[in-house]
Short mmCIF file of C-alpha atoms in Angstrom, two decimals:
data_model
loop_
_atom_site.label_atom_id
_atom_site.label_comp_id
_atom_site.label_asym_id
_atom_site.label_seq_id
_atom_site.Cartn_x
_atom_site.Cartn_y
_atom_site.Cartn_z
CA UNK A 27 76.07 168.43 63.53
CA UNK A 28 78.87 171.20 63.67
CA UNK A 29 81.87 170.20 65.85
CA UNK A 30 83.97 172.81 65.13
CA UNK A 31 85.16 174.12 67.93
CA UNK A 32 87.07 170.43 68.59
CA UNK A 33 90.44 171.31 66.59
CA UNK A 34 92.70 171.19 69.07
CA UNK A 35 94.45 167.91 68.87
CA UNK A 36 95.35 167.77 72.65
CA UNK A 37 91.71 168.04 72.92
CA UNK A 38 90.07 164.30 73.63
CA UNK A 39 86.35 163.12 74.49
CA UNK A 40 85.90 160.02 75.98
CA UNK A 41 83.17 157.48 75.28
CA UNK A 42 82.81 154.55 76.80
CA UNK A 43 81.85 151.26 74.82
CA UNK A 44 80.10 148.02 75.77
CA UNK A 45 80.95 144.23 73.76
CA UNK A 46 77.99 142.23 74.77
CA UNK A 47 76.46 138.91 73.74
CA UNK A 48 77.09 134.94 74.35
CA UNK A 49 80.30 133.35 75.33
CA UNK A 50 82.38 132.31 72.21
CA UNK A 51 81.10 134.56 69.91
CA UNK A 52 84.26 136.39 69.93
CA UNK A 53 83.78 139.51 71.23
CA UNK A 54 87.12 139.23 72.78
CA UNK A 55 88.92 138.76 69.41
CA UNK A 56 87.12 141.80 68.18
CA UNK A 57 88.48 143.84 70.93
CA UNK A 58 91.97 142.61 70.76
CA UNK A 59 91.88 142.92 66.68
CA UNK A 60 90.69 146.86 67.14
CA UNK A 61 93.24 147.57 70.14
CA UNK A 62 96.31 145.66 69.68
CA UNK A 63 95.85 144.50 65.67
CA UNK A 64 96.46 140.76 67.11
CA UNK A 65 94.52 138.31 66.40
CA UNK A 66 95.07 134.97 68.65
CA UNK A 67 93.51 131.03 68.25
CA UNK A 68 90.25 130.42 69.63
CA UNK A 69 92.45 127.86 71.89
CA UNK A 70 94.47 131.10 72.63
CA UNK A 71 92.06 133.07 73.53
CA UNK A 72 90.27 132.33 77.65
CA UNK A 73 86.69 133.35 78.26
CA UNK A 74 85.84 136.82 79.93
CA UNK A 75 85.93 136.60 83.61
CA UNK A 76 83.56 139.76 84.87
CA UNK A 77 84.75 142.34 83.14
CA UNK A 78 87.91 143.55 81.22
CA UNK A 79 88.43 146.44 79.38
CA UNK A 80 91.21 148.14 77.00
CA UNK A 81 91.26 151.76 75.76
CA UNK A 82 91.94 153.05 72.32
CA UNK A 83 92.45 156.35 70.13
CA UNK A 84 91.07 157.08 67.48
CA UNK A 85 90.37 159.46 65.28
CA UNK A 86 87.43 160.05 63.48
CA UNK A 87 86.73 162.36 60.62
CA UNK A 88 89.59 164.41 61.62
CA UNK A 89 88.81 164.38 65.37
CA UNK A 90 90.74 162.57 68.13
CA UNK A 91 88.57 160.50 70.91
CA UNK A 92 89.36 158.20 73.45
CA UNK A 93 87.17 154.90 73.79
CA UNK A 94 87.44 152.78 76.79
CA UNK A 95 85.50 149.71 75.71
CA UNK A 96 84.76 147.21 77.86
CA UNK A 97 84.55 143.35 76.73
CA UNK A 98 81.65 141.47 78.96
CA UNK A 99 81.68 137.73 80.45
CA UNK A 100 78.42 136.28 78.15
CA UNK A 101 78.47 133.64 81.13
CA UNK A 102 75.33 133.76 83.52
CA UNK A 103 77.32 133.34 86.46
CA UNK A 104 79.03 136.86 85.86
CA UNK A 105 75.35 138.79 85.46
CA UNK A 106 75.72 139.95 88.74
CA UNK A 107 77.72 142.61 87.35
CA UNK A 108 75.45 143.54 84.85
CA UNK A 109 73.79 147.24 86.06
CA UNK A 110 77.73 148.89 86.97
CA UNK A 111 79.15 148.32 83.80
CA UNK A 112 75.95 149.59 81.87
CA UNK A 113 76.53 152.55 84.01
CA UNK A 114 77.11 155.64 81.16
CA UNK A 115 77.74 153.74 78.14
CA UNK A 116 77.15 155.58 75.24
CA UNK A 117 77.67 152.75 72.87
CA UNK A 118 76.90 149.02 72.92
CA UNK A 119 78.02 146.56 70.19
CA UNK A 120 76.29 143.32 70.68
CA UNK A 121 77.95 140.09 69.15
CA UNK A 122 76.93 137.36 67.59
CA UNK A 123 78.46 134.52 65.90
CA UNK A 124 77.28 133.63 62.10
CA UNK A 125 78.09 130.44 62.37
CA UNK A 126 76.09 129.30 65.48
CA UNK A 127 72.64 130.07 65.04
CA UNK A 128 71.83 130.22 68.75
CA UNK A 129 74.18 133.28 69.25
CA UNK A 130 72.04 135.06 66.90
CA UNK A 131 68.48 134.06 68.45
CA UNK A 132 69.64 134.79 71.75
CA UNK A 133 69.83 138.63 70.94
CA UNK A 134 66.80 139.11 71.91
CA UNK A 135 67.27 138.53 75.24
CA UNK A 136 70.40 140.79 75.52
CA UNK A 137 68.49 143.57 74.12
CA UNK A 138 65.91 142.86 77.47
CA UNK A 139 68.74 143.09 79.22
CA UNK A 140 70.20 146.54 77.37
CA UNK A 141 66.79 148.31 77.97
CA UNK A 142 66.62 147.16 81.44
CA UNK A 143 70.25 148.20 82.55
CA UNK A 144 71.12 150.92 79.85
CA UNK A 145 71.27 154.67 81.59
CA UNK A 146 70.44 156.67 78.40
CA UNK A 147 67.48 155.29 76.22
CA UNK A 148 69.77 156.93 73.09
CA UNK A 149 72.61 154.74 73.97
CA UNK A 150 73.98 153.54 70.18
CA UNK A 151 73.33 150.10 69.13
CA UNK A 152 75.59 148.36 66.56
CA UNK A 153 74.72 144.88 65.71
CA UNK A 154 77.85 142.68 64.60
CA UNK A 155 77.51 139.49 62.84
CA UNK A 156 81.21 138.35 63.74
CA UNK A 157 83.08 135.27 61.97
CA UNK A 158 81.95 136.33 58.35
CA UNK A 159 85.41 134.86 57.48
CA UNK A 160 83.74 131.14 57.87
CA UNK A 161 81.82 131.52 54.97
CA UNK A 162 83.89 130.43 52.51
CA UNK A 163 84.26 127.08 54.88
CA UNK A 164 80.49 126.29 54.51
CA UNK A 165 79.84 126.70 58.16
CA UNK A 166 77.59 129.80 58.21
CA UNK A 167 73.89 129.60 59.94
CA UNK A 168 73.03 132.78 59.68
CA UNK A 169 72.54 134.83 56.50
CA UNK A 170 73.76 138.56 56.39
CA UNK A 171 70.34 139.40 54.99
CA UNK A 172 69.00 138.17 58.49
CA UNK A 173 71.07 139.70 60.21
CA UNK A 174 70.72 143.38 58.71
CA UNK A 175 66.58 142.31 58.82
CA UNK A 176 66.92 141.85 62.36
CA UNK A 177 68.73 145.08 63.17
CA UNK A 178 66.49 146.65 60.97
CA UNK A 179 63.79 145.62 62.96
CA UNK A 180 65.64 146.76 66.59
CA UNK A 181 66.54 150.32 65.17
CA UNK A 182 70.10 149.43 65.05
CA UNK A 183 73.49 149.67 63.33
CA UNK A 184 74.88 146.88 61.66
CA UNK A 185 78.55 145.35 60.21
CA UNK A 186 79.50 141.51 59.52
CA UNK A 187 82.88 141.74 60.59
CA UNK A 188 85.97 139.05 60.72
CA UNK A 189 88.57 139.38 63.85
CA UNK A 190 90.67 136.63 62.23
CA UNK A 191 90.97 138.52 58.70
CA UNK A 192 90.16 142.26 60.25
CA UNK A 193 87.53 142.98 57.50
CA UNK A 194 85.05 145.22 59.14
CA UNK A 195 86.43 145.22 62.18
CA UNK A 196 87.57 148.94 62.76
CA UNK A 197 84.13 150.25 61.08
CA UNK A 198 82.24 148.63 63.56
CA UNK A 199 84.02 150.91 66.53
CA UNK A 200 84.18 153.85 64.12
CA UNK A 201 80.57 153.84 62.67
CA UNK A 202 79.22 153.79 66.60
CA UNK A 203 81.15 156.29 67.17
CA UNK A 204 79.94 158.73 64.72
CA UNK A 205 76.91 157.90 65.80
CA UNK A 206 77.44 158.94 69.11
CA UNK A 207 78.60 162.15 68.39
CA UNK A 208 75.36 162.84 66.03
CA UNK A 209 73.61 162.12 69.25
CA UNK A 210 73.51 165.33 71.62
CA UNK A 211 71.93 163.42 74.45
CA UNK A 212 74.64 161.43 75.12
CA UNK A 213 77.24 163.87 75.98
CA UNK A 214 75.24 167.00 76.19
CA UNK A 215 72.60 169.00 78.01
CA UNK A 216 69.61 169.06 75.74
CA UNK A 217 69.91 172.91 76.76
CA UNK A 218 71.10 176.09 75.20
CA UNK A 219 74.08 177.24 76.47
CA UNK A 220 74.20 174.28 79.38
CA UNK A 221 77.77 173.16 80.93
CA UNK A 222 78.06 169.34 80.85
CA UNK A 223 80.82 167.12 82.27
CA UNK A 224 82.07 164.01 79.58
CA UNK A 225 84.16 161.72 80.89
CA UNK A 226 86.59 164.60 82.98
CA UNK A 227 85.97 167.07 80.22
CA UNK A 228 84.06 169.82 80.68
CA UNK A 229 82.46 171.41 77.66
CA UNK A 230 79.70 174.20 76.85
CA UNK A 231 77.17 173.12 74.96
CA UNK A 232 75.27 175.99 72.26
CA UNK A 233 72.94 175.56 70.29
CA UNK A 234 72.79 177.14 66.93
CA UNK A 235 70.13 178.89 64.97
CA UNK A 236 70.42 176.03 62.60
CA UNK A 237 69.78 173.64 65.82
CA UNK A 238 73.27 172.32 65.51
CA UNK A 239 75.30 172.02 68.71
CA UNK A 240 78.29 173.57 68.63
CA UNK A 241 80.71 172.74 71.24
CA UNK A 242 83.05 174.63 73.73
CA UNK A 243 85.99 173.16 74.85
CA UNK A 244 86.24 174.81 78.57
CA UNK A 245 88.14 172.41 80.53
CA UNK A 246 90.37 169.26 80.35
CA UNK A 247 90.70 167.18 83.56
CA UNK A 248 92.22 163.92 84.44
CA UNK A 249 90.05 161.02 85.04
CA UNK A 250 91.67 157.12 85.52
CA UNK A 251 87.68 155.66 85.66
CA UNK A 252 88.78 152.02 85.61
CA UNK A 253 91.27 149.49 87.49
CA UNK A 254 91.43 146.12 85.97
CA UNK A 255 93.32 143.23 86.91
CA UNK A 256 92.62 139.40 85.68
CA UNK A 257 89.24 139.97 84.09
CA UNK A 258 88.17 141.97 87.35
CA UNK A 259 87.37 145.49 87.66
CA UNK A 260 87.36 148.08 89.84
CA UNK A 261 84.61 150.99 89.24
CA UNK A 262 86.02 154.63 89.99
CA UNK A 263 83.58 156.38 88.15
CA UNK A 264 81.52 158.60 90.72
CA UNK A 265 79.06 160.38 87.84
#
């Protein structure tokens, strides 16, 4: 996958990022541990209401992107506003916790719920088995061999990561988004010499005679997609 044309450090994509999965699972803590480097008690810490979101740099292999992740209520009572934030997501981590064994059987049903609501049937799916940092208090329910089995079995990334202790946290965020970028579909035209719009950024996409996509930066626009205020969100996205 040649990205070579992306040198310019003023240059930034934009993906945007889904944490899904049951309440208390701590997807929250993840996202706060990635973003801010904080990590807050569980009685610190107040569930998801809708829909909040923070956004991040980071740089990957040398290249500069922009994530705006957004961190999901796992309540029913907040599904309603399941199909808008699905909208264009390129990458979904989906959380469970390793010491509560119904957080892990219960990813079944928010893979249904992925496949029914996801735009893109490449969207990039990372697994995380969050909490590994229990283990050495005996309270673990679910095995990391099950865990990679599982996502194995679903096609998917996978990381055991620890928001309290930060081990594995950042190459959860990082690995999906590698993975994006080895992904054409997601951000690109699957056509030679095509003109796509990413997230205010408009790029031409070539392919090469190797069948690697090289890509153009043509354009850099302004986009504020998101308002949020007290777990609530705003949509401004009009792709």
């Amino acid at each position: 996958m040649a990205l070579s044309s992306m040198t310019d450090r003023d240059s930034v994509a934009t993906f945007k990022l889904l944490l899904i999965g049951d309440s208390g699972t701590g997807k929250s803590s993840l996202l706060l541990r990635f973003t801010d480097d904080t990590w807050l008690q569980p009685d610190e810490v107040s569930a998801t209401i809708g829909v909040d979101f923070k956004v991040k740099m980071v740089e990957v292999d040398g290249k500069r992107f922009k994530l705006t992740i957004w961190d999901t209520a796992g309540q029913e009572r907040f599904r309603t506003l399941t199909s808008s934030y699905y909208r264009g997501a390129q990458g979904v981590v989906l959380v469970y916790d390793v010491s509560n064994r119904a957080t892990f059987e219960h990813l079944q049903l928010w893979f249904t719920e992925l496949e029914t609501y996801s735009s893109s049937r490449d969207v990039v799916k990372m697994i995380v088995g969050n909490k590994s940092d229990k283990e050495s208090g005996g309270s673990r329910e679910v095995s990391r061999r099950e865990g990679e089995a599982f996502a194995k079995r679903m096609g998917t990334l996978f990381v055991e990561a620890s928001a309290k202790t930060k081990s594995g946290v950042r190459e959860v965020f990082v690995d999906v988004v590698r993975a994006i970028i080895d992904t054409p579909s997601l951000w690109a035209k699957q056509q030679s010499g095509s003109r796509v719009n990413l997230a205010g950024m408009e790029w031409d996409a070539k392919k090469s005679a190797k069948g690697e996509w090289d890509i153009v930066i043509n354009k850099v626009g302004v986009n504020d997609y998101f308002t949020s205020k007290k777990g609530l969100f705003v949509e401004m996205m009009t792709q």
